[in-house]
XYZ file of C-alpha atoms in Angstrom:
314
model
C -50.142 15.544 -26.093
C -52.946 16.925 -23.861
C -52.369 19.798 -21.456
C -52.502 17.593 -18.358
C -49.865 15.196 -19.680
C -47.638 18.047 -20.760
C -47.851 19.703 -17.351
C -47.195 16.378 -15.654
C -44.117 15.848 -17.814
C -43.009 19.397 -17.183
C -43.366 18.888 -13.454
C -41.183 15.811 -13.635
C -38.617 17.705 -15.688
C -38.675 20.592 -13.250
C -38.193 18.229 -10.282
C -35.262 16.534 -12.009
C -33.660 19.893 -12.833
C -34.075 21.119 -9.244
C -32.561 17.887 -7.923
C -29.616 18.133 -10.297
C -29.118 21.812 -9.451
C -28.986 21.057 -5.720
C -26.454 18.288 -6.330
C -24.082 20.138 -8.637
C -24.723 23.806 -7.916
C -24.775 26.569 -10.524
C -21.110 26.385 -11.527
C -19.961 24.842 -14.780
C -17.819 21.771 -14.036
C -14.059 21.998 -14.343
C -14.134 18.823 -16.450
C -16.373 20.518 -19.011
C -14.196 23.619 -19.134
C -11.083 21.524 -19.708
C -12.751 19.596 -22.529
C -13.986 22.796 -24.167
C -10.685 24.641 -23.807
C -9.142 22.363 -26.428
C -11.783 23.091 -29.074
C -10.498 24.723 -32.281
C -10.870 28.461 -32.396
C -9.014 31.694 -32.829
C -5.388 31.481 -31.687
C -3.236 34.369 -30.597
C 0.018 35.033 -28.818
C -2.003 35.493 -25.655
C -3.904 32.203 -25.813
C -0.747 30.343 -26.843
C 1.141 31.522 -23.761
C 1.559 29.058 -20.839
C 0.156 31.742 -18.543
C -3.224 31.319 -20.245
C -3.583 27.647 -19.351
C -6.044 26.702 -16.654
C -3.945 26.390 -13.497
C -5.077 22.854 -12.671
C -4.389 21.756 -16.259
C -0.889 23.236 -16.347
C 1.549 20.444 -15.445
C 4.579 22.725 -15.653
C 2.944 25.011 -13.115
C 2.016 22.131 -10.782
C 5.608 20.855 -10.840
C 7.133 24.146 -9.687
C 9.199 23.945 -6.505
C 6.892 26.323 -4.638
C 3.843 24.147 -5.462
C 5.166 21.290 -3.296
C 2.506 21.871 -0.582
C -0.216 21.403 -3.199
C 1.384 18.214 -4.506
C 1.608 16.867 -0.946
C -2.103 17.538 -0.512
C -2.942 15.827 -3.800
C -0.958 12.702 -2.874
C -2.747 12.567 0.459
C -6.178 13.194 -1.031
C -6.261 11.010 -4.156
C -5.767 7.595 -2.457
C -8.050 8.662 0.396
C -10.946 9.533 -1.909
C -10.543 6.396 -4.012
C -10.455 4.187 -0.911
C -13.633 5.883 0.312
C -15.173 5.275 -3.106
C -14.356 1.559 -2.845
C -15.689 1.372 0.715
C -12.353 0.469 2.340
C -13.066 0.637 6.070
C -9.911 -0.893 7.515
C -6.687 -2.538 6.368
C -3.871 -4.821 7.451
C -0.470 -3.557 6.326
C 2.025 -6.239 5.295
C 5.724 -5.321 5.089
C 8.767 -7.351 4.117
C 11.652 -7.685 1.735
C 11.223 -7.216 -2.005
C 14.080 -9.726 -2.342
C 12.324 -12.760 -0.887
C 11.248 -14.818 -3.912
C 8.529 -17.376 -4.361
C 9.668 -20.963 -3.673
C 9.553 -21.711 -7.410
C 11.753 -18.744 -8.234
C 14.155 -19.547 -5.372
C 14.599 -23.126 -6.582
C 15.294 -21.898 -10.099
C 17.996 -19.501 -8.882
C 19.507 -22.228 -6.704
C 19.722 -24.593 -9.663
C 21.639 -22.024 -11.708
C 23.953 -21.227 -8.771
C 24.710 -24.906 -8.190
C 25.545 -25.416 -11.845
C 27.862 -22.379 -11.823
C 29.599 -23.598 -8.639
C 30.189 -27.038 -10.166
C 31.651 -25.523 -13.324
C 33.839 -23.023 -11.407
C 34.787 -24.785 -8.140
C 37.564 -22.320 -7.242
C 35.571 -19.146 -7.938
C 34.798 -17.370 -4.651
C 32.047 -15.261 -6.175
C 30.316 -18.370 -7.491
C 30.551 -19.905 -4.018
C 29.092 -16.749 -2.466
C 26.204 -16.723 -4.950
C 25.495 -20.364 -4.111
C 25.369 -19.559 -0.391
C 22.987 -16.652 -1.033
C 20.801 -18.851 -3.258
C 20.520 -21.411 -0.463
C 19.425 -18.684 1.949
C 16.859 -17.512 -0.610
C 15.359 -21.002 -0.694
C 15.193 -21.052 3.112
C 13.625 -17.576 3.242
C 11.099 -18.351 0.519
C 8.955 -19.958 3.213
C 8.081 -16.406 4.266
C 6.662 -15.782 0.783
C 4.326 -18.720 1.282
C 3.367 -17.594 4.798
C 2.609 -14.048 3.576
C 0.477 -15.436 0.767
C -1.355 -17.772 3.138
C -1.862 -15.026 5.726
C -3.448 -12.731 3.128
C -5.669 -15.565 1.955
C -6.885 -16.222 5.519
C -7.531 -12.548 6.267
C -9.338 -11.945 2.997
C -11.483 -15.070 3.200
C -12.465 -14.224 6.786
C -13.179 -10.518 6.440
C -14.048 -9.824 2.815
C -17.445 -10.135 1.190
C -19.508 -8.490 -1.500
C -20.236 -5.481 0.717
C -17.513 -5.889 3.365
C -14.169 -4.103 3.111
C -12.617 -4.632 6.544
C -9.040 -5.812 7.081
C -8.138 -5.328 3.419
C -4.548 -6.384 2.741
C -2.276 -3.443 1.969
C 1.354 -3.618 0.796
C 4.056 -1.496 -0.770
C 2.990 -2.860 -4.123
C 6.333 -4.320 -5.198
C 7.778 -7.831 -5.540
C 8.780 -10.339 -2.855
C 6.703 -10.335 0.327
C 4.526 -7.543 -1.055
C 3.668 -9.601 -4.120
C 2.967 -12.636 -1.935
C 0.412 -10.771 0.204
C -1.385 -9.207 -2.756
C -1.319 -12.616 -4.433
C -2.938 -14.299 -1.445
C -5.868 -11.874 -1.558
C -6.142 -12.319 -5.318
C -6.162 -16.123 -4.952
C -9.701 -15.941 -3.608
C -10.888 -12.951 -5.611
C -10.510 -10.388 -2.821
C -9.459 -6.759 -2.984
C -5.975 -5.649 -1.973
C -4.117 -2.350 -2.015
C -0.638 -1.486 -3.330
C 1.220 1.697 -2.405
C 3.994 1.861 -5.001
C 6.603 4.618 -5.046
C 8.840 6.153 -7.694
C 12.416 4.928 -7.156
C 15.678 5.352 -9.089
C 15.567 1.602 -9.739
C 12.013 1.769 -11.082
C 9.805 -1.140 -10.105
C 6.496 -2.121 -11.608
C 3.581 -2.772 -9.280
C 2.973 -6.486 -8.908
C 0.155 -7.907 -11.011
C -1.944 -9.113 -8.050
C -2.990 -5.682 -6.723
C -6.591 -4.663 -7.368
C -6.045 -2.270 -10.308
C -8.350 0.447 -8.952
C -6.480 0.329 -5.620
C -2.952 0.527 -7.039
C -1.434 3.893 -6.083
C 1.857 5.560 -6.950
C 3.658 8.068 -4.730
C 6.467 10.557 -5.031
C 6.631 11.494 -1.347
C 7.669 8.802 1.138
C 6.074 10.787 3.977
C 2.599 10.695 2.435
C 2.972 7.023 1.549
C 3.817 6.330 5.218
C 0.643 8.105 6.321
C -1.435 5.947 3.990
C 0.210 2.796 5.346
C -1.054 3.628 8.832
C -4.351 5.249 7.882
C -7.072 2.601 8.349
C -4.500 -0.012 9.490
C -5.658 -2.295 12.290
C -2.435 -4.309 12.322
C 1.086 -4.296 10.900
C 2.447 -7.684 9.856
C 6.194 -7.526 9.293
C 8.243 -10.201 7.560
C 12.056 -10.247 7.379
C 13.362 -7.326 5.363
C 15.996 -4.649 4.980
C 16.220 -0.879 5.397
C 12.750 -0.141 3.998
C 11.084 -2.718 6.230
C 12.968 -1.471 9.304
C 12.020 2.102 8.418
C 8.301 1.300 8.349
C 8.557 -0.902 11.449
C 10.233 1.698 13.664
C 8.094 4.518 12.298
C 5.012 2.699 13.578
C 6.680 1.619 16.837
C 7.701 5.218 17.572
C 4.170 6.495 16.964
C 2.767 3.888 19.361
C 5.520 4.530 21.939
C 4.837 8.276 21.902
C 1.059 7.946 21.876
C 0.627 9.539 18.444
C -1.449 6.562 17.323
C -3.500 4.087 19.313
C -1.771 0.748 19.945
C -2.327 -1.797 17.188
C -0.745 -5.249 16.805
C 2.745 -5.233 15.309
C 3.516 -8.842 14.438
C 7.054 -9.887 13.544
C 7.287 -13.065 11.481
C 10.351 -15.128 12.332
C 11.697 -14.627 15.863
C 15.105 -16.059 14.939
C 15.630 -13.409 12.234
C 14.382 -10.446 14.224
C 16.276 -11.247 17.416
C 19.493 -11.391 15.395
C 18.757 -8.118 13.582
C 17.269 -6.072 16.460
C 18.544 -6.357 20.019
C 15.820 -4.668 22.028
C 17.173 -6.080 25.297
C 20.449 -4.239 24.668
C 18.543 -0.969 24.218
C 16.643 -1.639 27.465
C 19.874 -2.397 29.337
C 21.402 0.825 28.036
C 18.364 2.780 29.200
C 17.466 3.812 25.656
C 13.948 2.355 25.766
C 11.661 1.328 28.613
C 11.166 -2.378 29.403
C 7.462 -2.100 28.563
C 8.322 -0.902 25.031
C 9.257 -4.470 24.187
C 5.565 -5.376 24.374
C 4.915 -3.258 21.262
C 6.155 -6.236 19.223
C 4.804 -9.782 19.083
C 6.638 -12.663 17.409
C 4.718 -15.118 15.230
C 5.758 -17.988 12.992
C 2.690 -18.976 10.994
C -0.166 -17.310 9.129
C -2.710 -18.903 11.459
C -0.898 -17.676 14.556
C -0.785 -14.133 13.159
C -4.482 -14.026 12.294
C -5.517 -15.576 15.622
C -3.611 -12.851 17.461
C -5.342 -10.111 15.443
C -8.741 -11.760 15.884
C -8.215 -12.026 19.657
C -7.041 -8.405 19.849
C -10.248 -7.173 18.189
C -12.468 -9.949 19.621
C -13.398 -11.195 16.191
C -14.989 -14.580 15.464
C -12.465 -17.136 14.217
């Protein structure tokens, strides 16, 4: 190699090294130190002691009671960084019961309940299970609406380089599964915020794998539900659904977050479960607080409301 070529190559190498140095800085990466700490070498009582472990590699240390503030930070930070990495700009949070099945599943359960009731006509428990199965079939329409809503939102707002109004759920079965499934139907991204529960549940299989998160702290999970959310779409549900619904309503009522659409699917259900007029009459909430909620019945109606709110093309 002649001198000119060598110098030219050296200049390129020097430029690359300077660029890399500016990007990473002079410190050895933590990842490298962790990988090298496991290499075979001299062992002693000192190096075998838990106190010698790198702090961020020591799970026992991280799980100490007095490290809770650090764990809270990690649960807040990990989903945030990964959503940034995937370019998630905004989301639509979908809530609803984990117990609302798909129409196919509801029909299957009803068939079994009907057979049991025929075989045991005097059994009150069999009669009760049949009544519940019939309600499940009726409520399964919400599964289909949640799936259709997610399909509409994703097809309207998602593209190769667009990550607005990404569907976000609690990551479980029922309505959550339906919404993630709707996004998956057309190859779109969706987010699942699963949580560790005594009755452990697997995340549904329709969540985008790289956007499937698991939480220990309900409080941090709640923050991630509202972070980036441009609307909350709430289907019939139980305690968990009511918890998320009133958490958001309180934050809007008190001005802690800017008003966003809160859409309640199924007026007949919600007016039986929540009597806002009674609270107004008792002076517990102001009449204008009722406007925080909007009732909808169909996926199209829900999306049209959101599109009008943000002046989006339909």
